[in-house]
PDB file of C-alpha atoms in Angstrom:
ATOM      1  CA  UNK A   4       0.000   0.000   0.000  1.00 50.00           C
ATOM      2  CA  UNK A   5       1.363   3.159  -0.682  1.00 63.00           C
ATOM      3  CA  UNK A   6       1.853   6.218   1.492  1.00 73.00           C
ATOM      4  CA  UNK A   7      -0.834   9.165   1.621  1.00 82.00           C
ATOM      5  CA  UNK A   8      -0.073  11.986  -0.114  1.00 96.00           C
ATOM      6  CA  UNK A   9       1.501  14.719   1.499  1.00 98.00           C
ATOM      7  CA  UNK A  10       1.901  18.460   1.100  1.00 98.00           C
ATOM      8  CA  UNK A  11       5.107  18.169   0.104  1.00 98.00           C
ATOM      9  CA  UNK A  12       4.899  15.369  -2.436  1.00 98.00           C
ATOM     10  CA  UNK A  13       2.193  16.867  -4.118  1.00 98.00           C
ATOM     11  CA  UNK A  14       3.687  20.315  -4.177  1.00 98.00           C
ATOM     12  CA  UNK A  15       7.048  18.567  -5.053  1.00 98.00           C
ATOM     13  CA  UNK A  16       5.348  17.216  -8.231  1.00 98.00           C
ATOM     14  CA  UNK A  17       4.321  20.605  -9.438  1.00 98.00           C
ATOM     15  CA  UNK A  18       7.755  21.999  -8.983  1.00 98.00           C
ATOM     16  CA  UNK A  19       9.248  19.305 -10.813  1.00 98.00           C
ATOM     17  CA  UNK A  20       7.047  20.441 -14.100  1.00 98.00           C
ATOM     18  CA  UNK A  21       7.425  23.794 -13.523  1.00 98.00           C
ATOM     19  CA  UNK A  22      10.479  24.705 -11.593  1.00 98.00           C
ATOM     20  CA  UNK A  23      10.871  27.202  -9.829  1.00 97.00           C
ATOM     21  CA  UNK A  24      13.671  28.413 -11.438  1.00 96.00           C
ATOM     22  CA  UNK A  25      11.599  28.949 -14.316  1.00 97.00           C
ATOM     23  CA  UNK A  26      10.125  31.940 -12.881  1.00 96.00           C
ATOM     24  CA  UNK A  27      10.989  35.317 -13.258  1.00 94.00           C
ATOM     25  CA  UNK A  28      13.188  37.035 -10.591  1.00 94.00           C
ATOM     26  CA  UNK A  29      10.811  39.104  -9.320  1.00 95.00           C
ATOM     27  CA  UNK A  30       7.788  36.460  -9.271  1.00 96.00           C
ATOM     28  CA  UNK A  31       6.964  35.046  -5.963  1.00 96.00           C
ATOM     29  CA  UNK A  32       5.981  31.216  -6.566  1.00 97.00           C
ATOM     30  CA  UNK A  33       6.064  28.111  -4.478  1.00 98.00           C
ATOM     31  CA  UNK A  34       4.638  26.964  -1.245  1.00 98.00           C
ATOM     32  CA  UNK A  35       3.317  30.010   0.626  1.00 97.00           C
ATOM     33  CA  UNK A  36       1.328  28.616   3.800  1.00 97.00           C
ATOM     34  CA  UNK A  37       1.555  24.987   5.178  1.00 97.00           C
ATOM     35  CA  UNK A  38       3.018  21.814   6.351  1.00 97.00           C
ATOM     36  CA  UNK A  39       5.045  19.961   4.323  1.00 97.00           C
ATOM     37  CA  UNK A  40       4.899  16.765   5.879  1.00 98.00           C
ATOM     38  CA  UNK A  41       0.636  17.761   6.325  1.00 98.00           C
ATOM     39  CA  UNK A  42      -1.513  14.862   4.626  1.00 97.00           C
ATOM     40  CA  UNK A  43      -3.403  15.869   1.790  1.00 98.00           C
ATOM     41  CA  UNK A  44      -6.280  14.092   0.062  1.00 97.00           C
ATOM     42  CA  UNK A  45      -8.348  16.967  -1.491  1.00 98.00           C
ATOM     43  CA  UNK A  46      -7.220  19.945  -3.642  1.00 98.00           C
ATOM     44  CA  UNK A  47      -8.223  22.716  -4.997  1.00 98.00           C
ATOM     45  CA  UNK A  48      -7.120  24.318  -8.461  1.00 98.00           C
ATOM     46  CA  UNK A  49      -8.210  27.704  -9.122  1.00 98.00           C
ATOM     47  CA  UNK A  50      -6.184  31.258 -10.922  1.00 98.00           C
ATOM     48  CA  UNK A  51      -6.130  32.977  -7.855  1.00 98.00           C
ATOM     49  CA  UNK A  52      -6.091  33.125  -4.141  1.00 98.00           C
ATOM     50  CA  UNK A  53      -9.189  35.449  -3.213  1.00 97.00           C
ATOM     51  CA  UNK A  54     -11.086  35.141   0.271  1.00 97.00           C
ATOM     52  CA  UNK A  55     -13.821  33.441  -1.637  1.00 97.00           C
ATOM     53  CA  UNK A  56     -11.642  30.954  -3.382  1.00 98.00           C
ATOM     54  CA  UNK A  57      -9.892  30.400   0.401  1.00 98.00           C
ATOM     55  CA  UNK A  58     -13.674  29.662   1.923  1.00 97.00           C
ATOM     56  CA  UNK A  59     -14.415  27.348  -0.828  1.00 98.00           C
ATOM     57  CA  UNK A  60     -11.230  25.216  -0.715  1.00 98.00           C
ATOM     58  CA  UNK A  61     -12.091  25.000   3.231  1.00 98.00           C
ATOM     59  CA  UNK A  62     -15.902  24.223   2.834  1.00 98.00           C
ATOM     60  CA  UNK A  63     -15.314  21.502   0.055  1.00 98.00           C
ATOM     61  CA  UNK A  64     -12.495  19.867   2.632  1.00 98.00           C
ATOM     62  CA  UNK A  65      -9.539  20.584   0.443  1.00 98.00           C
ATOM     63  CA  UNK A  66      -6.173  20.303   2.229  1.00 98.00           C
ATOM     64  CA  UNK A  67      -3.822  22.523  -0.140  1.00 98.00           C
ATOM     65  CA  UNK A  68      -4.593  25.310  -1.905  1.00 98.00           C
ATOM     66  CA  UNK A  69      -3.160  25.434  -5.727  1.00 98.00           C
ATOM     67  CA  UNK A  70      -3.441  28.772  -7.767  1.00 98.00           C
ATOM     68  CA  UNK A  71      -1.999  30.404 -10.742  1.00 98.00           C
ATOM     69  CA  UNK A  72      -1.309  33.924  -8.919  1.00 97.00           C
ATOM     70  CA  UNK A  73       0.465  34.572  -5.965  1.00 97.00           C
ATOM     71  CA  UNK A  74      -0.960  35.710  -3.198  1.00 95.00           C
ATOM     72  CA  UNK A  75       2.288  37.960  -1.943  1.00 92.00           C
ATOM     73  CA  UNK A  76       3.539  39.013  -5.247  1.00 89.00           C
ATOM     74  CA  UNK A  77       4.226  42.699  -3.466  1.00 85.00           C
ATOM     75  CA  UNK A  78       5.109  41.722  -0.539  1.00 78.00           C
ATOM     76  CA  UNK A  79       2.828  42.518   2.805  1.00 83.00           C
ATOM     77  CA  UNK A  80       4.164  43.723   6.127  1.00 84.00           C
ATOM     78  CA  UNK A  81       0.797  43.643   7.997  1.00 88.00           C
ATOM     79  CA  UNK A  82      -1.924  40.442   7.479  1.00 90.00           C
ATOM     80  CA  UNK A  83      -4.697  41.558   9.999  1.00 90.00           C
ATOM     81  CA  UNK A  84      -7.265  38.873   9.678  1.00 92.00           C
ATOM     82  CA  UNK A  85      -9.782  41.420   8.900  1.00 89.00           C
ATOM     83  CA  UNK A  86      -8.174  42.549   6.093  1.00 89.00           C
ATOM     84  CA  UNK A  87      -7.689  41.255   2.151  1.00 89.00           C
ATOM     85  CA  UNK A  88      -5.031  38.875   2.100  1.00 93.00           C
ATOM     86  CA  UNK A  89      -4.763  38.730   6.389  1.00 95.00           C
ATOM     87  CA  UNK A  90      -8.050  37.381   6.059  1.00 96.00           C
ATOM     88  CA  UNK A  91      -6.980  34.591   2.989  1.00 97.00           C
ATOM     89  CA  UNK A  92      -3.977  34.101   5.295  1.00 96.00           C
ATOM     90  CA  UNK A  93      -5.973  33.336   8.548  1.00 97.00           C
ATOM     91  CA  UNK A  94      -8.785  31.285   7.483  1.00 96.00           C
ATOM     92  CA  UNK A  95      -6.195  29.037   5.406  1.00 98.00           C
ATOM     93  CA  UNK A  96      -4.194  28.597   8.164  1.00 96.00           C
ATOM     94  CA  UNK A  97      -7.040  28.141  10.861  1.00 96.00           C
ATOM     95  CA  UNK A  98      -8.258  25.541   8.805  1.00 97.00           C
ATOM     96  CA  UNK A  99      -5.104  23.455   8.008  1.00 97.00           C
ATOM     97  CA  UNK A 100      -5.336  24.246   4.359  1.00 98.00           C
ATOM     98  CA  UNK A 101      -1.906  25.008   2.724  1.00 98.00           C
ATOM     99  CA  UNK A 102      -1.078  27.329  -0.503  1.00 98.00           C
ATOM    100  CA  UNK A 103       1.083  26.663  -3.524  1.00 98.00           C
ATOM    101  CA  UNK A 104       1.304  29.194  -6.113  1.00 98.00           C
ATOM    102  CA  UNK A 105       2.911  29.056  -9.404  1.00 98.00           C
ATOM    103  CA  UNK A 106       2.817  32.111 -11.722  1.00 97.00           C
ATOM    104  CA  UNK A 107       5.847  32.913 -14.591  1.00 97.00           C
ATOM    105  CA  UNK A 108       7.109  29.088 -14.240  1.00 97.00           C
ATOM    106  CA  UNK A 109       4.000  27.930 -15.369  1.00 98.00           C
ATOM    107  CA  UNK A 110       3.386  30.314 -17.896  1.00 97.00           C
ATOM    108  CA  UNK A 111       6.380  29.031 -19.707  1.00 96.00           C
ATOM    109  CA  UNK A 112       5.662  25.785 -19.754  1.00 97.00           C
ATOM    110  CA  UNK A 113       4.351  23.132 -22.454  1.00 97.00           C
ATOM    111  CA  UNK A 114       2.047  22.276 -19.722  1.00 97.00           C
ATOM    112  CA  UNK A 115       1.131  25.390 -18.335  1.00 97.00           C
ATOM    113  CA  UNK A 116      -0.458  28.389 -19.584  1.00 98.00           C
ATOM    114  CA  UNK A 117       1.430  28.922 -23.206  1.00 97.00           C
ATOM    115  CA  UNK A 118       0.678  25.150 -23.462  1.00 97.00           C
ATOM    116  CA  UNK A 119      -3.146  24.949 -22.659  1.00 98.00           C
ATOM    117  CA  UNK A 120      -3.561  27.432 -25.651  1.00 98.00           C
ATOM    118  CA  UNK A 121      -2.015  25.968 -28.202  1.00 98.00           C
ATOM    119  CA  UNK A 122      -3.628  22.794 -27.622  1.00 97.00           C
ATOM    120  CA  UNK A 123      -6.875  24.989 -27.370  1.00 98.00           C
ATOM    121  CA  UNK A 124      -6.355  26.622 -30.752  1.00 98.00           C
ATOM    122  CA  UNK A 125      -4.665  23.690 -31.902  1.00 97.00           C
ATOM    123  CA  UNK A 126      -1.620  25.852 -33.589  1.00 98.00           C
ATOM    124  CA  UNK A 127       0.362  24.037 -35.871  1.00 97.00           C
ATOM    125  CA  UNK A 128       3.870  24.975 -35.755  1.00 97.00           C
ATOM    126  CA  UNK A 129       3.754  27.180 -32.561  1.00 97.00           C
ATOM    127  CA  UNK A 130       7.114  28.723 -31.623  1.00 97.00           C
ATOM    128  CA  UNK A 131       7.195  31.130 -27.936  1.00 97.00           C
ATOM    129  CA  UNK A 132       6.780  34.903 -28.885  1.00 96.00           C
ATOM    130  CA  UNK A 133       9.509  35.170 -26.229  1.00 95.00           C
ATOM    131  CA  UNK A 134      11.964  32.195 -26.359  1.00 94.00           C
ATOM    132  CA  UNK A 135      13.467  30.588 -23.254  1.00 92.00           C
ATOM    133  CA  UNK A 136      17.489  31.586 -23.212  1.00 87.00           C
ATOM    134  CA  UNK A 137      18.015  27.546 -23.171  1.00 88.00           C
ATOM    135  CA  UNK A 138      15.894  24.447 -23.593  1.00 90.00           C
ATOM    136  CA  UNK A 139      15.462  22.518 -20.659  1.00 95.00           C
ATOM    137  CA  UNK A 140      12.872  19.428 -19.657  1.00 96.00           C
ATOM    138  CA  UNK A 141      11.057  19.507 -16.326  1.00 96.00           C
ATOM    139  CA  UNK A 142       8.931  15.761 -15.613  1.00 96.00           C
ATOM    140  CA  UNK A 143       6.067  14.743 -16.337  1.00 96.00           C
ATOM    141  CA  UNK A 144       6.000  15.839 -19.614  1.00 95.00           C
ATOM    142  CA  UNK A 145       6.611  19.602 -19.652  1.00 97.00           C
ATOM    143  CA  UNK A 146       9.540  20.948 -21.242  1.00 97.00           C
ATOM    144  CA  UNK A 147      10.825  25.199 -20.646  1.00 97.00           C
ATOM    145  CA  UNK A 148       9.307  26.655 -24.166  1.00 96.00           C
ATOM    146  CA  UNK A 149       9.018  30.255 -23.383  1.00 96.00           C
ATOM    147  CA  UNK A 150       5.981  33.353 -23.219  1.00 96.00           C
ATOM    148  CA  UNK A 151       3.386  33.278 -25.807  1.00 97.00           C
ATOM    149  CA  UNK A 152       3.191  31.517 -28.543  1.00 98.00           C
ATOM    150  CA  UNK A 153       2.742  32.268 -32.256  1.00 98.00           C
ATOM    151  CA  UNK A 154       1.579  29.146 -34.921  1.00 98.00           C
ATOM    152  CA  UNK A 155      -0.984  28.026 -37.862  1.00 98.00           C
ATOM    153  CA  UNK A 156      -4.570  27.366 -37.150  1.00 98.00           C
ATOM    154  CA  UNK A 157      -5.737  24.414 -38.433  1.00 97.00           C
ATOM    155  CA  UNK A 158      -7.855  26.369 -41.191  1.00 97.00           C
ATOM    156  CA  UNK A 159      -8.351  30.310 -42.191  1.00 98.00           C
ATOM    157  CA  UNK A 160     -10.987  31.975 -40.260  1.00 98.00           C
ATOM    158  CA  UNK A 161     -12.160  35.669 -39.291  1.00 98.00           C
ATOM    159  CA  UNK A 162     -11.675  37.450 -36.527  1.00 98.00           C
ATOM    160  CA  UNK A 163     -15.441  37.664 -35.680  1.00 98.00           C
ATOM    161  CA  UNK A 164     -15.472  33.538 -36.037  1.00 98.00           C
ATOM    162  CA  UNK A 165     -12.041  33.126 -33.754  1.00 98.00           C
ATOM    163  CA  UNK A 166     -13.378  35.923 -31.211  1.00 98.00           C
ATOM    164  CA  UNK A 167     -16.511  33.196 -30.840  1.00 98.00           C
ATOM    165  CA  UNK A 168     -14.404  30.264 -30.375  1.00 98.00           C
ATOM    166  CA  UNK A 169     -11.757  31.902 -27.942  1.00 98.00           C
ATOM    167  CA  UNK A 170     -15.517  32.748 -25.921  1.00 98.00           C
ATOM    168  CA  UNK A 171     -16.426  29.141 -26.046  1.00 97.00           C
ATOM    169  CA  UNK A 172     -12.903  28.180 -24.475  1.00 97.00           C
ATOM    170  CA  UNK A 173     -12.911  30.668 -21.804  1.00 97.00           C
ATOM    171  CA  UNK A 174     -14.588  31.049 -18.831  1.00 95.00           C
ATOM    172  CA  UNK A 175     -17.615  32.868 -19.103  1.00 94.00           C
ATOM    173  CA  UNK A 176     -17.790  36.844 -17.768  1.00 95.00           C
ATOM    174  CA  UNK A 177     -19.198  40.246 -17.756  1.00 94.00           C
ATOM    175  CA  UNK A 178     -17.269  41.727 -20.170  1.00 93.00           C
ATOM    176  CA  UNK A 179     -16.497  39.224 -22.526  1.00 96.00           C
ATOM    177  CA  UNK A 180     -13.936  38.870 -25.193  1.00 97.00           C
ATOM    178  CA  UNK A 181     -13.078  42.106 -27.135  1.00 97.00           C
ATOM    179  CA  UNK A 182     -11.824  42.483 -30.527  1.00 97.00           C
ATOM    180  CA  UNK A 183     -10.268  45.035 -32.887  1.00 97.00           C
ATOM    181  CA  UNK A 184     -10.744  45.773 -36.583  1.00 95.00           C
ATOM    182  CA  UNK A 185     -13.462  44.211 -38.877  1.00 96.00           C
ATOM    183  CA  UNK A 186     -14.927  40.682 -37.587  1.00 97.00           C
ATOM    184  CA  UNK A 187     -15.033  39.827 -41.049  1.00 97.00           C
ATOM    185  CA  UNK A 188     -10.884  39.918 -41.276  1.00 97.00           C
ATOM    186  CA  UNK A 189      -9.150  36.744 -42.268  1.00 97.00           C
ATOM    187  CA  UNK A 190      -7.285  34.882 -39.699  1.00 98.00           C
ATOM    188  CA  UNK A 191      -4.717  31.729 -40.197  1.00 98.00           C
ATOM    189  CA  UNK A 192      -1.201  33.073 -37.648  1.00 98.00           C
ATOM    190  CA  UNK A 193      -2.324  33.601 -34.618  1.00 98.00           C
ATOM    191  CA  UNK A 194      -0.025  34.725 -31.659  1.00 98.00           C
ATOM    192  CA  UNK A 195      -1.128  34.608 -28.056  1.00 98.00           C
ATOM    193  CA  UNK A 196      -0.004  34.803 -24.514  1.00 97.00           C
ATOM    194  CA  UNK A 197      -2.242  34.367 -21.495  1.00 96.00           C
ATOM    195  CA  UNK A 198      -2.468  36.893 -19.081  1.00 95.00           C
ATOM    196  CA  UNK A 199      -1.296  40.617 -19.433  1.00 95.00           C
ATOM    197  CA  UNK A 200       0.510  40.804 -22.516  1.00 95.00           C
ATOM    198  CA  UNK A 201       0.581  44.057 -24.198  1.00 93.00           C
ATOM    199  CA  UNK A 202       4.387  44.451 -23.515  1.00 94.00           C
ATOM    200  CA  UNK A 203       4.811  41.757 -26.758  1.00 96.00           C
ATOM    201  CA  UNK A 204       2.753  43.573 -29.252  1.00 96.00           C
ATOM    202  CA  UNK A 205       6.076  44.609 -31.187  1.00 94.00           C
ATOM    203  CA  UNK A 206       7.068  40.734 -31.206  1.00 96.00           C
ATOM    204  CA  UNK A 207       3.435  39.562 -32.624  1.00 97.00           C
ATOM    205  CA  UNK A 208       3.353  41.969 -35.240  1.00 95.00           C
ATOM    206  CA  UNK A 209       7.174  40.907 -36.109  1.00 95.00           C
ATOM    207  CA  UNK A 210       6.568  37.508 -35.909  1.00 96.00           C
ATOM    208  CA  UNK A 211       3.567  38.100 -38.793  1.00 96.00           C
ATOM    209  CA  UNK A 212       0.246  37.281 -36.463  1.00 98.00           C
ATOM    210  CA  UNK A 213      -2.885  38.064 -38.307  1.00 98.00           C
ATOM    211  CA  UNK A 214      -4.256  38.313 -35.176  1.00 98.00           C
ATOM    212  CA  UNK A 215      -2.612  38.501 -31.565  1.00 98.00           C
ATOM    213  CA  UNK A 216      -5.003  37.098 -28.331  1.00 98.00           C
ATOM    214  CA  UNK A 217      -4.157  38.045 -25.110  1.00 98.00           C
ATOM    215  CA  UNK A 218      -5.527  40.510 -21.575  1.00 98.00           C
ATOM    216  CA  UNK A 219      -5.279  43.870 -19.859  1.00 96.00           C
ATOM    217  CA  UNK A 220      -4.754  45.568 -23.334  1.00 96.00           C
ATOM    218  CA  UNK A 221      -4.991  49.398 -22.201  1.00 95.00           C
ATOM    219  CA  UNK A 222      -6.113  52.315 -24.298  1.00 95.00           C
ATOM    220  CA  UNK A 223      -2.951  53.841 -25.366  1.00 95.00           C
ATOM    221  CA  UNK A 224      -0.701  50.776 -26.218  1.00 93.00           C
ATOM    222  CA  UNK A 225      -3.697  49.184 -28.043  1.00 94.00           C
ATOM    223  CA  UNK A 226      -4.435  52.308 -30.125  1.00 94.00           C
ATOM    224  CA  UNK A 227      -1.049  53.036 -30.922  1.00 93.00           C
ATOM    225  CA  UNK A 228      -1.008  49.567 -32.165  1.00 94.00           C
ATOM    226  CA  UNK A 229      -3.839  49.532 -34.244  1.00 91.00           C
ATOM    227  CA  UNK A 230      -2.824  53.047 -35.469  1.00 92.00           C
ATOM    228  CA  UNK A 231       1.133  51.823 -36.390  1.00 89.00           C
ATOM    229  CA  UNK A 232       0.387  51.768 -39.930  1.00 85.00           C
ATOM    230  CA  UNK A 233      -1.824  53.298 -42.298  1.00 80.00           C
ATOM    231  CA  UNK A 234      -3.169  49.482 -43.710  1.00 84.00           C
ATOM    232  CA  UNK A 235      -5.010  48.357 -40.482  1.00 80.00           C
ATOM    233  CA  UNK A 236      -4.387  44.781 -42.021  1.00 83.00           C
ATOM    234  CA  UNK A 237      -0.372  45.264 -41.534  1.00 86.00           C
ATOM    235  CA  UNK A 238      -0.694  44.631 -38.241  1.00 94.00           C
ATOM    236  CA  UNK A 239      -2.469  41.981 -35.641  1.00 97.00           C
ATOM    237  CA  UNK A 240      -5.893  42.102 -34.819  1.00 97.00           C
ATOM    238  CA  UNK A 241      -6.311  42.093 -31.362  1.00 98.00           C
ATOM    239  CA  UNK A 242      -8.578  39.867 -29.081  1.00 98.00           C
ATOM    240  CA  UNK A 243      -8.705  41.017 -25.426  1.00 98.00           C
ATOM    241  CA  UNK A 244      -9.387  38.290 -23.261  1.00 98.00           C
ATOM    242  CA  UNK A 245     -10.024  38.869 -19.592  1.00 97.00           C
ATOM    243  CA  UNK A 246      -6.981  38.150 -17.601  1.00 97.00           C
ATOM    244  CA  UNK A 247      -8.533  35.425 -15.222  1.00 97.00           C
ATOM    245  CA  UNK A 248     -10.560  33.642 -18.326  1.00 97.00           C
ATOM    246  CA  UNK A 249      -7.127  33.562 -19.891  1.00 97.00           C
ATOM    247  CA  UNK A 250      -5.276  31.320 -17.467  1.00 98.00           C
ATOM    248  CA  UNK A 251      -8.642  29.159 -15.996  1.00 98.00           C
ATOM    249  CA  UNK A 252      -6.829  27.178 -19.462  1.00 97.00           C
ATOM    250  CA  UNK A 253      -4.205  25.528 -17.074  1.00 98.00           C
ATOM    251  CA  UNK A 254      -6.465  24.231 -14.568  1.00 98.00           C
ATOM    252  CA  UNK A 255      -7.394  21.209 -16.288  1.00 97.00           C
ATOM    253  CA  UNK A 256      -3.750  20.438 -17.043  1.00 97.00           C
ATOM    254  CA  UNK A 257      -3.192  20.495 -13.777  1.00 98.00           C
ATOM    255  CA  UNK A 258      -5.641  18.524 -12.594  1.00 98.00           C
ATOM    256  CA  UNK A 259      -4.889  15.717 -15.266  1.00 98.00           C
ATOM    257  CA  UNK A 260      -1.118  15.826 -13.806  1.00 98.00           C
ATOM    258  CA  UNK A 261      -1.801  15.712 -10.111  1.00 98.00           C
ATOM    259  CA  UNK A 262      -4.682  12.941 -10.837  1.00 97.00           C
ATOM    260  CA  UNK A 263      -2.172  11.007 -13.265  1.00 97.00           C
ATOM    261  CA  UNK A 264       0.350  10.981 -10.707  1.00 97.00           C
ATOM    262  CA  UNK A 265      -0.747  10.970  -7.460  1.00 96.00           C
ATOM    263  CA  UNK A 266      -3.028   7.922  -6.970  1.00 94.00           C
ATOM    264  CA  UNK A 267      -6.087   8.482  -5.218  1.00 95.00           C
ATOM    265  CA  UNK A 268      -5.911  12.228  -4.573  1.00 97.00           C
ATOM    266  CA  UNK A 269      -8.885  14.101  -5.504  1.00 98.00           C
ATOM    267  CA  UNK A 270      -8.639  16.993  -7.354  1.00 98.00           C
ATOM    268  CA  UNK A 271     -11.235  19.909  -7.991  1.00 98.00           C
ATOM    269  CA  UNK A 272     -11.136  22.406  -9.884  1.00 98.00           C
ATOM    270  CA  UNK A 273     -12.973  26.472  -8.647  1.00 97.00           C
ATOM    271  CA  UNK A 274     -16.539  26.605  -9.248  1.00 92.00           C
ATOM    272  CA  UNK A 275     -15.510  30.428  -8.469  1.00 92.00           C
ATOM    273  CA  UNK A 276     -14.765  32.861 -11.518  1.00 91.00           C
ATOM    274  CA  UNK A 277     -11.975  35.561  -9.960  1.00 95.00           C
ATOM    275  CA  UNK A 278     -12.336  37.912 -12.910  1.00 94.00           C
ATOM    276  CA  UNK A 279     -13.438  41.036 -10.604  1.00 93.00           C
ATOM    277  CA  UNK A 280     -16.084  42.532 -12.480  1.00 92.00           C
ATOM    278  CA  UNK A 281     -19.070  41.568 -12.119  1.00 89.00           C
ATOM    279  CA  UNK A 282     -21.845  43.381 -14.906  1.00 91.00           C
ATOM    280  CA  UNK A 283     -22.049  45.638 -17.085  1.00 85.00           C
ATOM    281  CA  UNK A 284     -24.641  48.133 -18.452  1.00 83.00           C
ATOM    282  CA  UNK A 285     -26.200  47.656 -22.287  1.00 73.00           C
TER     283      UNK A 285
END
């Protein structure tokens, strides 16, 4: 009979596909609350650590915590329990649940974030927007590829078509998915990169996107974009994706990898959307 699963081994697993020293130097991603040696038999998967996500991981008897985001990505010097992330803190740790977060080390894996979509959009020939400075394998199947990605759909499309399917992948929200330009565009290289990724619009429209998906595209980068040339088809559509929808991708990876390789461990995933707004006026 085997051991039970611990905190540790399970954590242990998910930092052997993503290492930790695949994050960025400033990201703040590994075990944040817990026992190591703790027994675990429940978790919970969601993208990130809110008070509600915290109450539902205790009320459905999880015993660690998984989410994309870190809790303490800025750093806190007070946690009062009646405050934000004191409060997360608190009623984790009164309840014996622990807290693994992975962020930038996921994102750059083949099967994290960057991963999830181009199995989504099935992309044929996907290369990273932003390649990894060296190739290197982590277990279980997930290699270091890089941010974004940039490949072939399967067949030409529109935009208006491909903004309906990347809806139908996605979490449902409030805002929904945004799109510049025409719907009526043709689409066949298609760039994306989960989560906030306006920083690479200068690599998708180098690397020839028709069309570049990702979040938290802000007025001024986006129109300067869409203004850079005086063809609007010389450059990238853009799909805005809300930032939570983006990255809810990965949880079923990670589910399938903790449930392939931790026998008998029961994984859920949030029934709790974290994207923060909530309606919106027609």
């Amino acid at each position: 009979m085997s051991a039970p699963a611990s905190v540790g081994s399970v954590t242990g697993i998910l930092e052997e596909t993503y290492p930790l020293s695949w994050a960025e130097d400033w990201d703040r991603v590994g075990l944040v609350l817990g026992e190591r040696t703790a027994a675990v038999q429940r978790v919970l998967l969601a993208v990130d650590p809110t008070l509600e996500v915290a109450r539902e991981a205790v009320d459905r008897d999880a015993e660690l915590l998984v989410t994309h985001h870190p809790l303490l990505l800025r750093g806190a010097s007070f946690l009062p329990a009646d405050e934000g992330k004191g409060a997360v803190v608190t009623h984790l740790l009164r309840s014996g649940v622990a807290l693994w977060c992975g962020h930038t080390n996921v994102d750059r894996s083949t099967r994290g974030t960057v991963g999830a979509w181009t199995r989504a959009l099935d992309l044929r020939g996907a290369q990273p927007l932003i390649p990894a400075q060296e190739a290197e394998d982590g277990a279980h199947g997930s290699s270091l590829f890089g941010l974004g990605a940039i490949g072939e759909l399967p067949e030409p499309t529109t935009v208006g078509a491909l903004t309906r399917a990347v809806a139908d992948l996605v979490p449902a929200t409030a805002r929904g998915i945004l799109h510049t330009g025409p719907a009526d565009r043709e689409v066949e290289r298609v760039a994306v990169c989960p989560g906030a990724g306006d920083s690479f619009l200068e690599q998708a429209a180098a690397a020839g996107a028709d069309a570049y998906i990702t979040s938290d595209l802000r007025h001024h980068p986006a129109l300067e974009h869409v203004e850079a040339n005086a063809d609007p088809a010389a450059v990238p559509a853009l799909l805005d994706v809300p930032h939570a929808a983006s990255e809810a991708l990965w949880l079923p990876l990670a589910r399938d990898l903790l449930t392939e390789t931790v026998p008998g461990l029961d994984v859920l995933v949030s029934a709790h959307t974290t994207d923060p707004w909530g309606g919106r006026s027609t």
